[in-house]
Short mmCIF file of C-alpha atoms in Angstrom, two decimals:
data_model
loop_
_atom_site.label_atom_id
_atom_site.label_comp_id
_atom_site.label_asym_id
_atom_site.label_seq_id
_atom_site.Cartn_x
_atom_site.Cartn_y
_atom_site.Cartn_z
CA LYS A 1197 101.07 79.53 16.61
CA ALA A 1198 103.85 81.93 15.62
CA LYS A 1199 103.52 83.73 18.94
CA THR A 1200 104.05 80.49 20.90
CA LEU A 1201 107.00 79.44 18.72
CA LEU A 1202 108.71 82.81 19.07
CA ARG A 1203 107.65 83.51 22.67
CA ASN A 1204 111.12 84.04 24.13
CA ASN A 1205 113.01 84.75 20.93
CA PRO A 1206 115.03 87.94 21.58
CA LEU A 1207 114.08 89.46 18.24
CA SER A 1208 110.36 88.87 18.78
CA LEU A 1209 110.62 90.31 22.31
CA LEU A 1210 112.37 93.39 20.96
CA ILE A 1211 109.76 93.86 18.23
CA SER A 1212 106.99 93.32 20.76
CA ALA A 1213 108.54 95.97 23.04
CA GLN A 1214 108.72 98.42 20.13
CA ILE A 1215 105.09 97.79 19.20
CA ALA A 1216 104.05 98.24 22.84
CA ARG A 1217 105.96 101.52 22.92
CA GLN A 1218 104.16 102.71 19.79
CA VAL A 1219 100.74 102.00 21.31
CA GLY A 1220 101.73 103.46 24.68
CA ASP A 1221 101.67 100.29 26.80
CA SER A 1222 104.51 101.09 29.20
CA LYS A 1223 104.04 97.97 31.34
CA LEU A 1224 104.32 95.66 28.32
CA VAL A 1225 107.40 97.53 27.10
CA VAL A 1226 109.16 97.02 30.44
CA ASP A 1227 108.00 93.39 30.70
CA ASN A 1228 109.46 92.57 27.28
CA TYR A 1229 112.73 94.30 28.04
CA LYS A 1230 112.96 92.52 31.41
CA LYS A 1231 112.83 89.21 29.54
CA LEU A 1232 115.69 90.44 27.36
CA LEU A 1233 117.74 91.21 30.50
CA LEU A 1234 118.17 87.47 31.03
CA GLU A 1235 120.31 87.05 27.91
CA LYS A 1236 123.91 88.24 27.94
CA ASP A 1237 123.71 89.33 24.29
CA THR A 1238 120.61 91.48 24.80
CA LYS A 1239 121.25 92.83 28.29
CA MET A 1240 122.52 96.25 27.17
CA VAL A 1241 119.65 96.73 24.71
CA ALA A 1242 117.20 95.74 27.43
CA LEU A 1243 118.69 98.17 29.97
CA SER A 1244 118.64 100.96 27.42
CA GLY A 1245 115.02 100.24 26.55
CA ILE A 1246 113.91 100.14 30.17
CA VAL A 1247 115.79 103.38 30.94
CA SER A 1248 114.13 105.09 27.97
CA GLU A 1249 110.72 103.94 29.12
CA LYS A 1250 111.34 105.03 32.73
CA ILE A 1251 112.41 108.47 31.50
CA LYS A 1252 109.35 108.67 29.26
CA VAL A 1253 106.99 108.03 32.19
CA GLY A 1254 108.91 110.35 34.54
CA GLU A 1255 110.48 107.73 36.82
CA TYR A 1256 113.85 109.46 36.93
CA LYS A 1257 115.21 107.83 40.11
CA ALA A 1258 114.61 104.35 38.69
CA ALA A 1259 116.14 105.41 35.37
CA LEU A 1260 119.17 106.79 37.21
CA GLU A 1261 119.79 103.54 39.07
CA LEU A 1262 119.42 101.47 35.90
CA THR A 1263 121.73 103.80 33.99
CA LYS A 1264 124.37 103.41 36.69
CA LYS A 1265 124.20 99.63 36.16
CA SER A 1266 124.41 100.14 32.43
CA VAL A 1267 127.52 102.30 32.77
CA GLN A 1268 129.09 99.68 35.05
CA LEU A 1269 128.48 97.03 32.39
CA ASN A 1270 129.80 99.18 29.57
CA PRO A 1271 131.82 102.12 30.95
CA LYS A 1272 132.99 103.32 27.52
CA ASN A 1273 129.53 103.78 26.02
CA ILE A 1274 129.23 107.55 25.68
CA ASN A 1275 125.45 107.44 25.25
CA ASN A 1276 125.09 105.75 28.64
CA ILE A 1277 127.48 108.25 30.20
CA ASN A 1278 125.54 111.18 28.73
CA THR A 1279 122.24 109.72 29.93
CA LEU A 1280 123.70 109.22 33.40
CA PHE A 1281 125.00 112.78 33.45
CA ASN A 1282 121.64 114.24 32.37
CA LEU A 1283 119.73 112.16 34.94
CA GLN A 1284 122.12 113.26 37.68
CA LEU A 1285 121.47 116.87 36.71
CA LEU A 1286 117.70 116.26 36.83
CA GLU A 1287 118.03 114.70 40.29
CA THR A 1288 120.42 117.46 41.47
CA ASP A 1289 123.15 114.92 42.22
CA TRP A 1290 125.97 117.44 41.75
CA VAL A 1291 128.71 115.24 43.22
CA GLY A 1292 127.72 112.32 41.00
CA ALA A 1293 127.47 114.61 37.97
CA ARG A 1294 131.04 115.83 38.58
CA LYS A 1295 132.30 112.24 38.63
CA THR A 1296 130.38 111.49 35.45
CA LEU A 1297 131.77 114.65 33.84
CA GLN A 1298 135.27 113.27 34.54
CA GLU A 1299 134.26 110.06 32.74
CA LYS A 1300 132.84 112.06 29.84
CA LYS A 1301 136.17 113.83 29.54
CA LYS A 1302 137.96 110.49 29.25
CA HIS A 1303 135.73 109.14 26.48
CA GLU A 1304 134.51 112.21 24.63
CA LYS A 1305 136.45 115.07 23.17
CA ILE A 1306 135.66 118.01 25.44
CA SER A 1307 137.90 121.04 25.30
CA ARG A 1308 139.64 121.94 28.54
CA LYS A 1309 137.80 125.28 28.56
CA VAL A 1310 134.36 123.66 28.25
CA PHE A 1311 135.19 121.00 30.82
CA THR A 1312 136.46 123.59 33.31
CA ARG A 1313 133.37 125.74 32.87
CA GLN A 1314 131.00 122.79 33.26
CA GLU A 1315 132.80 121.56 36.36
CA ALA A 1316 132.73 125.07 37.87
CA ILE A 1317 128.96 125.20 37.29
CA LEU A 1318 128.52 121.85 39.05
CA ILE A 1319 130.69 122.98 41.96
CA PHE A 1320 128.65 126.19 42.20
CA ALA A 1321 125.39 124.19 42.20
CA GLU A 1322 126.74 122.06 45.04
CA ALA A 1323 127.70 125.26 46.91
CA GLN A 1324 124.13 126.57 46.57
CA LYS A 1325 122.78 123.26 47.84
CA LYS A 1326 125.12 123.33 50.83
CA ARG A 1327 124.02 126.87 51.71
CA SER A 1328 120.35 125.88 51.53
CA GLU A 1329 121.16 123.03 53.93
CA GLY A 1330 122.78 125.51 56.35
CA PHE A 1331 126.42 124.61 55.67
CA THR A 1332 127.69 128.10 54.85
CA LYS A 1333 131.39 127.38 55.43
CA GLU A 1334 131.25 124.41 53.06
CA ALA A 1335 129.25 126.53 50.59
CA ALA A 1336 131.91 129.27 50.71
CA ARG A 1337 134.69 126.73 50.19
CA LEU A 1338 132.90 125.26 47.17
CA ALA A 1339 132.09 128.70 45.74
CA LEU A 1340 135.75 129.68 46.07
CA THR A 1341 136.74 126.49 44.24
CA ALA A 1342 134.28 127.34 41.44
CA VAL A 1343 135.68 130.87 41.16
CA ARG A 1344 139.27 129.60 41.09
CA GLN A 1345 138.33 127.11 38.41
CA HIS A 1346 136.52 129.69 36.27
CA PRO A 1347 137.45 133.24 37.38
CA SER A 1348 134.95 134.98 35.08
CA PHE A 1349 131.99 133.05 36.56
CA VAL A 1350 130.03 136.07 37.76
CA ALA A 1351 127.26 134.16 39.56
CA ALA A 1352 129.81 132.25 41.63
CA LEU A 1353 131.72 135.45 42.37
CA SER A 1354 128.63 137.27 43.62
CA PHE A 1355 127.53 134.21 45.60
CA LEU A 1356 130.95 134.01 47.25
CA ALA A 1357 130.88 137.74 48.03
CA GLU A 1358 127.41 137.36 49.55
CA LEU A 1359 128.63 134.50 51.75
CA GLU A 1360 131.70 136.48 52.81
CA VAL A 1361 129.60 139.51 53.75
CA LYS A 1362 127.28 137.38 55.87
CA ALA A 1363 130.18 135.60 57.57
#
């Protein structure tokens, strides 16, 4: 009787999702959170829960898309921004990760030195990707940008030198 009375009560859905998570029923977890998506007051909790479950089961692309929606709904939530950043790194979305790093800088205290180093690493990763795709000129341009941004970045320096020698 209690189950029928509380069927679509947000609190009972949340508790049900948590219980399902504890017993490892991923489908029930997502189903309960999807019901919570319908309410304005529980939408962010629902998105967060679904993202966590998708990450847990290894569905990173789906988690990435949902996290993007979550950040659009609440762009100042640093946890969402960090999750988005980490998922972009997992999916090797270097351009997206650089944009998210800019957002992190706006909302989280990151020293200029740390920010510059992290951005140089992302630029370098994009340069490596471009080279593997056969775009050596673009790779060299990106590597040069990474070196200018962080001059003591040895890996980027040697990568740039290697590209220059081959050119």
